[in-house]
GROMACS .gro file of C-alpha atoms in nm:
model
   50
    1MET     CA    1  14.368  -7.583   4.051
    2VAL     CA    2  14.433  -7.498   4.415
    3SER     CA    3  14.151  -7.577   4.656
    4GLN     CA    4  14.034  -7.284   4.869
    5PRO     CA    5  13.857  -7.304   5.204
    6PRO     CA    6  13.481  -7.241   5.198
    7ARG     CA    7  13.392  -6.877   5.253
    8VAL     CA    8  13.125  -6.626   5.177
    9LEU     CA    9  13.198  -6.418   4.869
   10PHE     CA   10  13.110  -6.051   4.892
   11GLY     CA   11  13.097  -5.845   4.578
   12ALA     CA   12  12.906  -5.655   4.315
   13ALA     CA   13  12.873  -5.607   3.943
   14TYR     CA   14  13.068  -5.312   3.800
   15TYR     CA   15  12.964  -5.164   3.469
   16ARG     CA   16  13.216  -4.901   3.367
   17GLY     CA   17  12.970  -4.745   3.123
   18TYR     CA   18  12.772  -4.602   3.414
   19GLN     CA   19  13.065  -4.402   3.555
   20PRO     CA   20  13.328  -4.180   3.392
   21TYR     CA   21  13.660  -4.355   3.320
   22GLU     CA   22  13.841  -4.106   3.544
   23ARG     CA   23  13.658  -4.258   3.841
   24LEU     CA   24  13.776  -4.618   3.784
   25LYS     CA   25  14.070  -4.610   4.029
   26GLU     CA   26  13.856  -4.451   4.300
   27ASP     CA   27  13.583  -4.712   4.251
   28LEU     CA   28  13.832  -5.000   4.272
   29ASP     CA   29  13.992  -4.849   4.583
   30LEU     CA   30  13.649  -4.819   4.745
   31THR     CA   31  13.557  -5.180   4.670
   32THR     CA   32  13.888  -5.294   4.820
   33ALA     CA   33  13.836  -5.081   5.132
   34ALA     CA   34  13.485  -5.225   5.169
   35GLY     CA   35  13.629  -5.578   5.175
   36PHE     CA   36  13.482  -5.703   4.847
   37THR     CA   37  13.621  -6.042   4.749
   38VAL     CA   38  13.481  -6.047   4.394
   39VAL     CA   39  13.385  -5.789   4.133
   40ARG     CA   40  13.206  -5.885   3.813
   41VAL     CA   41  13.315  -5.651   3.536
   42GLY     CA   42  13.086  -5.647   3.239
   43ALA     CA   43  12.976  -5.463   2.933
   44ARG     CA   44  12.640  -5.295   2.915
   45TYR     CA   45  12.428  -5.404   2.622
   46SER     CA   46  12.089  -5.284   2.519
   47ALA     CA   47  11.819  -5.535   2.430
   48GLU     CA   48  11.636  -5.272   2.228
   49LYS     CA   49  11.630  -5.298   1.852
   50ARG     CA   50  11.798  -5.009   1.675
   0.00000   0.00000   0.00000
């Protein structure tokens, strides 16, 4: 593993289920333009019993 210099990570969680799929490229472009260094992509799960 390559060692990286210490730095502040700037990012957010991205849950695709909250936005239409057609908006994915725009969202990724916006996070890049904002200077995000990390994006956590996750699935949305409900804790409710069905």
